[in-house]
XYZ file of C-alpha atoms in Angstrom:
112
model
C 2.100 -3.339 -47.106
C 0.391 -6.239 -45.034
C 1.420 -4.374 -41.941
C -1.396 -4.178 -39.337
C -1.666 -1.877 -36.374
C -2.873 -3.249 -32.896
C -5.338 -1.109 -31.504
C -3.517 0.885 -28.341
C -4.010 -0.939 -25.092
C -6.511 1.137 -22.157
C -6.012 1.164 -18.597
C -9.303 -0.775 -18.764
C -7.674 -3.347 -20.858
C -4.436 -3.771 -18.411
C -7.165 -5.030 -15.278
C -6.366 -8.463 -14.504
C -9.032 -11.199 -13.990
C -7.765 -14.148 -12.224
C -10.656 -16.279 -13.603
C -8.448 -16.374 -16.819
C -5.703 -19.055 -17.129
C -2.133 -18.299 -15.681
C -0.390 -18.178 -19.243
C -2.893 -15.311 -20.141
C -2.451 -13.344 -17.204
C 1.072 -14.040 -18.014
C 0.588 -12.684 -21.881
C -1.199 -9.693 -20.595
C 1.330 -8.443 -18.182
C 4.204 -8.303 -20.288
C 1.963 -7.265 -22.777
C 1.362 -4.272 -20.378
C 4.565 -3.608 -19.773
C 5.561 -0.841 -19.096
C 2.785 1.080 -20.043
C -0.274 0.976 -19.278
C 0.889 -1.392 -16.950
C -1.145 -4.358 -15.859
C -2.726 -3.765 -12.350
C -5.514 -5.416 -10.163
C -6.979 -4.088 -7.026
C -6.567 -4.925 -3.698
C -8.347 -3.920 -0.337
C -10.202 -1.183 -2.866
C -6.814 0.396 -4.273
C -5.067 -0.517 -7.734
C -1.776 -2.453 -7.190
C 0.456 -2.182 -10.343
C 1.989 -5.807 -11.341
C 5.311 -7.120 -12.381
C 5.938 -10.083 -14.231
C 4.273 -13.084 -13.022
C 5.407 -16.609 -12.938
C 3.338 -19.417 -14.046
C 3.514 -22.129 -11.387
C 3.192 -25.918 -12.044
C 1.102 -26.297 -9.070
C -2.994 -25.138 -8.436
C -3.696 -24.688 -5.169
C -4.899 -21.297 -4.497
C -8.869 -20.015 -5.973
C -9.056 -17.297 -8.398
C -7.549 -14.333 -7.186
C -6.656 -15.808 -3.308
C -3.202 -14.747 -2.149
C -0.601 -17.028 -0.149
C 2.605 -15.169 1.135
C 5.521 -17.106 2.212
C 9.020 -15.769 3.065
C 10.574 -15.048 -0.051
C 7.166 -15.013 -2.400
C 3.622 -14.150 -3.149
C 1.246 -16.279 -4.733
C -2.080 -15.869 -6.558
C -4.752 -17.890 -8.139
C -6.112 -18.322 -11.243
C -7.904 -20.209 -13.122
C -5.290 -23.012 -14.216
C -2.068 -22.917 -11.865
C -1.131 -20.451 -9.528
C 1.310 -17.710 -10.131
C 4.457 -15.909 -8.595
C 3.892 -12.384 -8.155
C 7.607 -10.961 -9.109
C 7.364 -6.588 -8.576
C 4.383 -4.934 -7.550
C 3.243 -1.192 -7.137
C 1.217 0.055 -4.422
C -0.393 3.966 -4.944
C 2.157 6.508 -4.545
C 5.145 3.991 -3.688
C 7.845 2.765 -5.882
C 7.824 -0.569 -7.413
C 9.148 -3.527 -5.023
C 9.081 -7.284 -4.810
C 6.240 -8.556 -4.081
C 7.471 -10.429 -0.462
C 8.456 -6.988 0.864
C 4.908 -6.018 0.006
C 3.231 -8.843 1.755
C 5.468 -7.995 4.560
C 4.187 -4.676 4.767
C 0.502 -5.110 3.267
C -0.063 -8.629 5.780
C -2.550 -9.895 3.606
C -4.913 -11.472 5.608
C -6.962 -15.191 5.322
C -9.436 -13.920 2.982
C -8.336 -11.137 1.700
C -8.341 -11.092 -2.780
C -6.774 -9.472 -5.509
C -9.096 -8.050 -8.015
């Protein structure tokens, strides 16, 4: 007895919104993980996420990318995070640098 059940997490549910502090968006994704998998969408396609890294530093808005050599960063609505693995339609998971590498996100461009 005194066991409760947690309601079974949607695809809907796995969305992030980088409005919401870093340590949620944290929460969520491993919450996500691996299925449904937390995801957010990107130049109109979903990109499946990794873990993400809380930062100590807030410098990007809510949902902005910065890529540097080795890492990807996004806003939200407390301190940035590190983008560790993401997922790209109909690819296999990879780090999120190679991505950016790839992708070029460009000044401007948003996830979610």
């Amino acid at each position: 007895d005194g066991v409760s059940v947690a309601g079974k997490i949607t695809v809907t549910d796995a969305k992030v919104d980088w409005t919401a502090p870093a340590q949620h968006i944290d929460r969520l994704v491993r919450a996500c993980t691996p299925a449904p998998g937390a995801w957010t969408a990107f130049r109109g396609e979903r990109l499946k996420l990794g873990p993400v890294r809380p930062q100590q530093v807030d410098t990007l808005a809510a949902g902005a990318v910065r890529v540097e050599r080795n890492a990807v960063y996004a806003g939200t609505a407390t301190a940035d995070v590190e983008l560790g693995t993401v997922q790209p339609p109909g690819k296999r998971p990879m780090a999120a640098a190679d991505w950016a590498r790839g992708t070029r996100p460009a000044e401007g461009d948003r996830l979610g």
